[in-house]
PDB file of C-alpha atoms in Angstrom:
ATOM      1  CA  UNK A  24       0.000   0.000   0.000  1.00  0.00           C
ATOM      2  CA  UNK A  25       2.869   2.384   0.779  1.00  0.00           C
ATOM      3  CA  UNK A  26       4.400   1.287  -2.905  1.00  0.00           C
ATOM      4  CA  UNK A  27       0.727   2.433  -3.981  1.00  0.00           C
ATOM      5  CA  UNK A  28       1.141   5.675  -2.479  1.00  0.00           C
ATOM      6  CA  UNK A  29       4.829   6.304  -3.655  1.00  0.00           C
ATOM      7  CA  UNK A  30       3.837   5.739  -7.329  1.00  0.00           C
ATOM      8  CA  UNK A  31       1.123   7.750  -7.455  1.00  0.00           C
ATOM      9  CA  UNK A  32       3.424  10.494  -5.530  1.00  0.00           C
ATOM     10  CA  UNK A  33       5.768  10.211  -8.487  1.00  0.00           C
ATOM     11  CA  UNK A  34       3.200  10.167 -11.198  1.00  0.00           C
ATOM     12  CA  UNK A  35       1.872  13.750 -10.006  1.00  0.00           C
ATOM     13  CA  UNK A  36       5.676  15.329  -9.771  1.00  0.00           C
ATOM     14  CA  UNK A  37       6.204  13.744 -12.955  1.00  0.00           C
ATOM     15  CA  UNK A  38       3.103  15.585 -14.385  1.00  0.00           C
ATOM     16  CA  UNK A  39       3.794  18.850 -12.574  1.00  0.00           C
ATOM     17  CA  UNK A  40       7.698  18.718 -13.590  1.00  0.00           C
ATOM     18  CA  UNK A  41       6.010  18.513 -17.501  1.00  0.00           C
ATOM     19  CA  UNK A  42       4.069  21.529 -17.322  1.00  0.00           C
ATOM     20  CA  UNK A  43       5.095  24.777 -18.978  1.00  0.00           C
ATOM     21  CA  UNK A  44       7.895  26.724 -17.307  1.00  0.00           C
ATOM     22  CA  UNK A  45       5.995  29.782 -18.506  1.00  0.00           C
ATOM     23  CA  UNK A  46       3.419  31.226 -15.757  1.00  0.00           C
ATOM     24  CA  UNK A  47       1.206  32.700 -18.805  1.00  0.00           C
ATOM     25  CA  UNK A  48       0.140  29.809 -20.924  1.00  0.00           C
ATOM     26  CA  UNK A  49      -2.426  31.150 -23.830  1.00  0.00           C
ATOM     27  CA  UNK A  50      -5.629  29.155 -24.271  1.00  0.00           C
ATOM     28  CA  UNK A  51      -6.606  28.217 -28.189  1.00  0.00           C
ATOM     29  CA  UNK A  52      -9.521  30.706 -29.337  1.00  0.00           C
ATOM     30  CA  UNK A  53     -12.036  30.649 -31.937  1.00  0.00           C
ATOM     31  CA  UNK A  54      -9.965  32.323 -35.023  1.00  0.00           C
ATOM     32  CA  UNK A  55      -9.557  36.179 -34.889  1.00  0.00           C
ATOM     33  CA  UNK A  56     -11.390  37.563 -37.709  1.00  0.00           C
ATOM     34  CA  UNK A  57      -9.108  38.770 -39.588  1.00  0.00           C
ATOM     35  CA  UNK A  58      -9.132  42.112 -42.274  1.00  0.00           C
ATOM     36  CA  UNK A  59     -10.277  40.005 -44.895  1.00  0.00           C
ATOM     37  CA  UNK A  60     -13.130  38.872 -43.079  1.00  0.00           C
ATOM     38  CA  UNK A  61     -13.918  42.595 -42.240  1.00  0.00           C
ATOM     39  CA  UNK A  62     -13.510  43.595 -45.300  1.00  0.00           C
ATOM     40  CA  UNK A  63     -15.674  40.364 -46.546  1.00  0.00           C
ATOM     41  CA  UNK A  64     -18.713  42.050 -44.464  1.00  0.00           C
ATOM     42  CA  UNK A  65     -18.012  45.453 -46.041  1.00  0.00           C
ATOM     43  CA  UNK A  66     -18.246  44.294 -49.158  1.00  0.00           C
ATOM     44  CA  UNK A  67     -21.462  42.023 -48.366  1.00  0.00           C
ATOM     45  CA  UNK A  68     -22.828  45.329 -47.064  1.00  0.00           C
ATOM     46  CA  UNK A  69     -22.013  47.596 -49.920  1.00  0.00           C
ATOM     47  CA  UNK A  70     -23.530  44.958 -52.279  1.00  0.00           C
ATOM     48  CA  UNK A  71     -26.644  45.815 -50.778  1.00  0.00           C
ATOM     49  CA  UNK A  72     -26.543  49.412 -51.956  1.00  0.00           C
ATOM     50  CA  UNK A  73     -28.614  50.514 -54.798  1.00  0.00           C
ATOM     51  CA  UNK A  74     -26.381  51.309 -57.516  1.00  0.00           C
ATOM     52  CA  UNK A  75     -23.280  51.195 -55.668  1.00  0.00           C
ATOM     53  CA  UNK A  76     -19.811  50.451 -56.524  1.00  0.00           C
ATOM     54  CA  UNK A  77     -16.607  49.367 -53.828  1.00  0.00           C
ATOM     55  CA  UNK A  78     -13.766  50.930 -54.085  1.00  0.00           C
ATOM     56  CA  UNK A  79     -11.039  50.300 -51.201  1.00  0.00           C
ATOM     57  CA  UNK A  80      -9.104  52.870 -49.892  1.00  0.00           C
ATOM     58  CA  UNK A  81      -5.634  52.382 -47.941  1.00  0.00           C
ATOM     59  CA  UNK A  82      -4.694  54.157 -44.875  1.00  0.00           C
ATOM     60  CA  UNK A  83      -2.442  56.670 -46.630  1.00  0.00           C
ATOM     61  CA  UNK A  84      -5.814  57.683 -48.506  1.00  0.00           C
ATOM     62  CA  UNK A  85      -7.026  59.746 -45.413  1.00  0.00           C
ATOM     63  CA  UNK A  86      -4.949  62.175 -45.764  1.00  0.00           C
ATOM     64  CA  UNK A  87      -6.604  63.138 -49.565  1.00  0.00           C
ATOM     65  CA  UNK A  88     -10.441  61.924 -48.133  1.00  0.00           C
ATOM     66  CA  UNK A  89     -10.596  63.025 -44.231  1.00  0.00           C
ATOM     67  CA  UNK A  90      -7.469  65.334 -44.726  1.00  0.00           C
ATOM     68  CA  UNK A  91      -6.095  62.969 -41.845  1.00  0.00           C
ATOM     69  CA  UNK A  92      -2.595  62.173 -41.019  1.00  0.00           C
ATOM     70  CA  UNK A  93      -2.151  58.328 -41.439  1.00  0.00           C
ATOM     71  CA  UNK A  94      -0.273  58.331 -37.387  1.00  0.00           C
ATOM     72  CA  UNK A  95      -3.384  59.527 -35.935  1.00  0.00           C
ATOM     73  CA  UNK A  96      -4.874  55.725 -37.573  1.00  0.00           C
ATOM     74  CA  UNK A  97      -4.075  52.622 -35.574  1.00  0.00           C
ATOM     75  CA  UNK A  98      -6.599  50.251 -38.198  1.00  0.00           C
ATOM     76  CA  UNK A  99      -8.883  51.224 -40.598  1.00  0.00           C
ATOM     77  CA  UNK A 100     -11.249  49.471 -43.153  1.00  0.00           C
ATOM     78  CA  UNK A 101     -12.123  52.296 -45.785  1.00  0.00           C
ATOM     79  CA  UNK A 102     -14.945  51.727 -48.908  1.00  0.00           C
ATOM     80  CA  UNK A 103     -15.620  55.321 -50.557  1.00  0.00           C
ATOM     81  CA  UNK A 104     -18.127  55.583 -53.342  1.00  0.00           C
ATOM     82  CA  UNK A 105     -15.685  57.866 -56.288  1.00  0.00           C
ATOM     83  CA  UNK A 106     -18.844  58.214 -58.366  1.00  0.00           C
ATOM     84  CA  UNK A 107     -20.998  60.637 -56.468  1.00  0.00           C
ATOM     85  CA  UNK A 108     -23.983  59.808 -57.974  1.00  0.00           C
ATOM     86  CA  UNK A 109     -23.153  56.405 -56.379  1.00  0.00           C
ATOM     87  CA  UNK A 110     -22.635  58.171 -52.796  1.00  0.00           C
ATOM     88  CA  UNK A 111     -21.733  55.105 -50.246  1.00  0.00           C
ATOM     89  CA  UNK A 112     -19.302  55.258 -47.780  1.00  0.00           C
ATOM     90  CA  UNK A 113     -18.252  52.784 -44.936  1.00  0.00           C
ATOM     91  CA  UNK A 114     -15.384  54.020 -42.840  1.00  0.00           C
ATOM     92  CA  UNK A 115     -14.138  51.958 -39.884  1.00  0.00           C
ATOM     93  CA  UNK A 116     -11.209  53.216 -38.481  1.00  0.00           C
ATOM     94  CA  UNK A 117      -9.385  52.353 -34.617  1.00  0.00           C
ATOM     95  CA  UNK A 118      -7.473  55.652 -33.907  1.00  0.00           C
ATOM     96  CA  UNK A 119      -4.335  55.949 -31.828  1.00  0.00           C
ATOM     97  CA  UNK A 120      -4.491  57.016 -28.706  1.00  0.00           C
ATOM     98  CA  UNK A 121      -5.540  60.641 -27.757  1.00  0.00           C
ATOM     99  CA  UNK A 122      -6.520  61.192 -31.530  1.00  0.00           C
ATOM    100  CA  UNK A 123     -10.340  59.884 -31.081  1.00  0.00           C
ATOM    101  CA  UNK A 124     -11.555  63.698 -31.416  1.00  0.00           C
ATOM    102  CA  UNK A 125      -9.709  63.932 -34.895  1.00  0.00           C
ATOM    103  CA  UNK A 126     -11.451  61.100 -36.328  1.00  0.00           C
ATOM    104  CA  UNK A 127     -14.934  62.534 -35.033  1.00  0.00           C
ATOM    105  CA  UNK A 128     -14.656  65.592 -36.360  1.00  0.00           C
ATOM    106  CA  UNK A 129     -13.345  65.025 -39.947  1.00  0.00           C
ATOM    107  CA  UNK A 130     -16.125  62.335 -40.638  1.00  0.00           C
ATOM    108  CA  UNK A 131     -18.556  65.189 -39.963  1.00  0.00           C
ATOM    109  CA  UNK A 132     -17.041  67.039 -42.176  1.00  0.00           C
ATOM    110  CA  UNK A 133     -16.903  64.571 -44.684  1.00  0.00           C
ATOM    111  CA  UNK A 134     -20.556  63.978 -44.115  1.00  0.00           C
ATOM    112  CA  UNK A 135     -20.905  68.273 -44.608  1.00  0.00           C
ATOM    113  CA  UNK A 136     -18.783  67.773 -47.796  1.00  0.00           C
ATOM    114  CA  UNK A 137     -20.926  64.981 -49.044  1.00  0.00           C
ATOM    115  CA  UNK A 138     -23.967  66.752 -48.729  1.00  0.00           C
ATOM    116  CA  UNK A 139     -22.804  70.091 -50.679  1.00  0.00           C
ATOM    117  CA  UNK A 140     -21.881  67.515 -53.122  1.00  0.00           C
ATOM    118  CA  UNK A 141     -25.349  66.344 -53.181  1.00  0.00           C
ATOM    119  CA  UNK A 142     -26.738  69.842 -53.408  1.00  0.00           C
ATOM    120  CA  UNK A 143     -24.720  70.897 -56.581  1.00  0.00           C
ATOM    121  CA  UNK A 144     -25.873  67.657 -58.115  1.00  0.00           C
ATOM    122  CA  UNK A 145     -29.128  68.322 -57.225  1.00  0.00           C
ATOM    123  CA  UNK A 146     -29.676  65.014 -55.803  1.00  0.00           C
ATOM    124  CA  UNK A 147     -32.186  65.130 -53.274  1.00  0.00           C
ATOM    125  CA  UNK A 148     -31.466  61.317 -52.513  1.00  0.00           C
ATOM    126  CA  UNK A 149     -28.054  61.205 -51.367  1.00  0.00           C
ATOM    127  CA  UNK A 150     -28.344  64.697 -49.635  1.00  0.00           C
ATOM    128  CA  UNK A 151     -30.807  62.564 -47.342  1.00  0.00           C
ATOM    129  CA  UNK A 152     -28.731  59.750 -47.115  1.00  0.00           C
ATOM    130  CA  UNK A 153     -25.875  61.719 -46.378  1.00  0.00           C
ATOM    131  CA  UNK A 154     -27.595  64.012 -43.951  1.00  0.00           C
ATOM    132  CA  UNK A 155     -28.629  60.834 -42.335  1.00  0.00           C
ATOM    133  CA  UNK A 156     -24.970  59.489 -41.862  1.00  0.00           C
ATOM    134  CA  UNK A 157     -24.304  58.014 -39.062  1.00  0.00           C
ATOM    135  CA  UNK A 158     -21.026  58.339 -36.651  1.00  0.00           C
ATOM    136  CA  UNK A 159     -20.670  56.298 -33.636  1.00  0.00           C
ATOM    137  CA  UNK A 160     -18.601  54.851 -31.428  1.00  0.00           C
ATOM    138  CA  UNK A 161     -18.123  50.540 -31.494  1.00  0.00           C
ATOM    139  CA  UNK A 162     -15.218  49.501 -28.881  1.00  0.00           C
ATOM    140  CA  UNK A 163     -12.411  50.915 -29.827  1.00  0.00           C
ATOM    141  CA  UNK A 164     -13.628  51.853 -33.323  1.00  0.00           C
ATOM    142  CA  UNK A 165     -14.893  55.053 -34.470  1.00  0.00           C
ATOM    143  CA  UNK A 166     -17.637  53.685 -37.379  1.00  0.00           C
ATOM    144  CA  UNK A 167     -19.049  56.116 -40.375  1.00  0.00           C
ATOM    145  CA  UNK A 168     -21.689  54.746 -42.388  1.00  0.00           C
ATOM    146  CA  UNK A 169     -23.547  56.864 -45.399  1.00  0.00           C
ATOM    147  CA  UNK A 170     -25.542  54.074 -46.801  1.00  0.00           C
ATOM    148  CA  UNK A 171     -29.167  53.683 -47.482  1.00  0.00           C
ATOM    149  CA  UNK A 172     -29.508  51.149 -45.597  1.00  0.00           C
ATOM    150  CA  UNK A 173     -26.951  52.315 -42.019  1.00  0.00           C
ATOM    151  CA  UNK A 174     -28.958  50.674 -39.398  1.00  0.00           C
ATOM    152  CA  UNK A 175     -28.978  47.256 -41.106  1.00  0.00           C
ATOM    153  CA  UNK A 176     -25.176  47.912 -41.888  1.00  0.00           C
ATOM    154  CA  UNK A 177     -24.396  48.984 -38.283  1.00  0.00           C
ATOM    155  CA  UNK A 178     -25.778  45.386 -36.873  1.00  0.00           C
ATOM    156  CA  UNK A 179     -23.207  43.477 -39.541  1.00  0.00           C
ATOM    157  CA  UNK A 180     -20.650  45.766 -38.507  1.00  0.00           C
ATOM    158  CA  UNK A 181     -20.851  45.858 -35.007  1.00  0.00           C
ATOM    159  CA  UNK A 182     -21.264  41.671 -34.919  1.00  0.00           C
ATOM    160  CA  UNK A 183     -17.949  41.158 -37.110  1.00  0.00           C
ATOM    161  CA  UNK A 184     -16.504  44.064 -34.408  1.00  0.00           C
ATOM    162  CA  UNK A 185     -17.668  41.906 -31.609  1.00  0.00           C
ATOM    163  CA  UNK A 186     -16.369  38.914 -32.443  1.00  0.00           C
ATOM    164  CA  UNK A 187     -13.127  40.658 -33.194  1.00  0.00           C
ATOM    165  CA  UNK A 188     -13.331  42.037 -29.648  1.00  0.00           C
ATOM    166  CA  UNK A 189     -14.605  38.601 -27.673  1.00  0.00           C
ATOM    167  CA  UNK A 190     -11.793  36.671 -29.747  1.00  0.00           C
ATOM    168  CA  UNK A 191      -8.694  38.719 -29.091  1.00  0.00           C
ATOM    169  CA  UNK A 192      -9.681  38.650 -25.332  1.00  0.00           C
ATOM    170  CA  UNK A 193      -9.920  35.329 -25.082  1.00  0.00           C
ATOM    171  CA  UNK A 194      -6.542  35.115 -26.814  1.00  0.00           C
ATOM    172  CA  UNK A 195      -4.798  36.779 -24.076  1.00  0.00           C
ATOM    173  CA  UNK A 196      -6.573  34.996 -21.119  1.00  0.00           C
ATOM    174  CA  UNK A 197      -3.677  33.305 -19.120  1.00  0.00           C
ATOM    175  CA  UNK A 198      -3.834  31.877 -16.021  1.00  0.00           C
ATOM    176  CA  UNK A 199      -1.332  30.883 -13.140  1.00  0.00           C
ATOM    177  CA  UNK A 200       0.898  28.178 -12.867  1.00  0.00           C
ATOM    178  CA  UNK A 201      -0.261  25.368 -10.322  1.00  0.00           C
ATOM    179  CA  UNK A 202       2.754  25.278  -7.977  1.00  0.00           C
ATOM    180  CA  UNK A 203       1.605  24.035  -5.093  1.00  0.00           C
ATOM    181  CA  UNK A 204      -0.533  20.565  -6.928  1.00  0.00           C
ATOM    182  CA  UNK A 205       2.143  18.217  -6.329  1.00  0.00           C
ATOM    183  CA  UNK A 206       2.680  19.070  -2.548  1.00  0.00           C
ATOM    184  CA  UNK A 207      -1.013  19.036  -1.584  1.00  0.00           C
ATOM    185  CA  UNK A 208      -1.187  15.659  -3.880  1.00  0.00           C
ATOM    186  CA  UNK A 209       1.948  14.575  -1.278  1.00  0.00           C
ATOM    187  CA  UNK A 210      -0.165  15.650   1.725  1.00  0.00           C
ATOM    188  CA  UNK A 211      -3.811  14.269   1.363  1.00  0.00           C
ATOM    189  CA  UNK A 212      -2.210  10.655   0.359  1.00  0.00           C
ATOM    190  CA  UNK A 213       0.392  11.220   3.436  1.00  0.00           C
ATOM    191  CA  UNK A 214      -2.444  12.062   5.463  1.00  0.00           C
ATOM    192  CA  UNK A 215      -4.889   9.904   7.721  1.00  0.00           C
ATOM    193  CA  UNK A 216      -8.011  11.272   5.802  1.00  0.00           C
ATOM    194  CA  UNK A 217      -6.770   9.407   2.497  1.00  0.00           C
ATOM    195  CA  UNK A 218      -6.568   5.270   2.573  1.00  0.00           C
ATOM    196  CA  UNK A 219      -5.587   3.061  -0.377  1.00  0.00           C
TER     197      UNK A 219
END
């Protein structure tokens, strides 16, 4: 019964003497959507646009569309309609620190720019949609949307953003090292309470 005992005594220090040296071990997650599956729900969303074309835009673009330095934009996911008959825009962009303020106030005046745009084309249409832009605030993304359909767009966009958020936490979940298991193993078979 001792031999019993002893065995199972060096099975756990066996076990605990395989574990990770590293205190922070990360868990497997569900796969981080990445930008092309952003960019994936964009597109799905802009295909739902009457009479609207996609045309991507790269973070240096700001600077010519939001007048926008590039630093001030950790991430962004950029779709600008060029034809403005064709007005659609879907702007998601994560701003650097400090710089959230920025980003606010030159997508309202891209949606002010947009509408005078509207006006000398003398498209009542897209001056509504674009006076109906929306600009909020999803995490740590700052979201435009000038679309005739926004409120369906914002659910898409805000799921994709969500699962973007709930994945990258449970990325960088770690947990402690179990030190102590092998010496409280070594004490409740040691002790009277435990007999084999």
């Amino acid at each position: 019964m001792r031999h019993c005992r002893l065995l199972l005594i060096l099975v756990l220090l066996l076990l605990s003497a395989c574990h990770p040296k590293s205190k922070n071990l990360s868990l497997s997650a569900p796969q981080l959507p990445s930008s092309i599956q952003i960019k994936e729900t964009m597109t799905h969303i802009i295909e739902q646009q009457e009479k609207d074309t996609l045309n991507w835009l790269s973070k240096e673009d700001v600077q010519w569309l939001l007048q926008l330095d590039p630093s001030f934009i950790e991430e962004c996911y950029l779709s600008y309609g060029l034809d403005d008959l064709k007005m659609s825009d879907l702007f998601i962009i994560k701003p650097t620190k400090g710089q959230k303020k920025k980003i606010v106030n030159a997508y309202k005046l891209h949606q002010q720019n947009r509408m005078t745009e509207s006006l000398l084309n003398e498209d009542e249409g897209n001056f509504d949609k674009a006076q109906n832009a929306l600009i909020y605030e999803h995490g740590d993304y700052l979201i435009f949307l000038l679309l005739n359909h926004p409120l369906q767009a914002q659910a898409e966009i805000n799921e994709i953003l969500d699962l973007k958020q709930n994945s990258l936490s449970m990325a960088s979940y770690t947990y402690e090292k179990p030190t102590s298991f092998a010496f409280s193993m070594y004490f409740l078979t040691n002790s009277d309470f435990v007999s084999v």
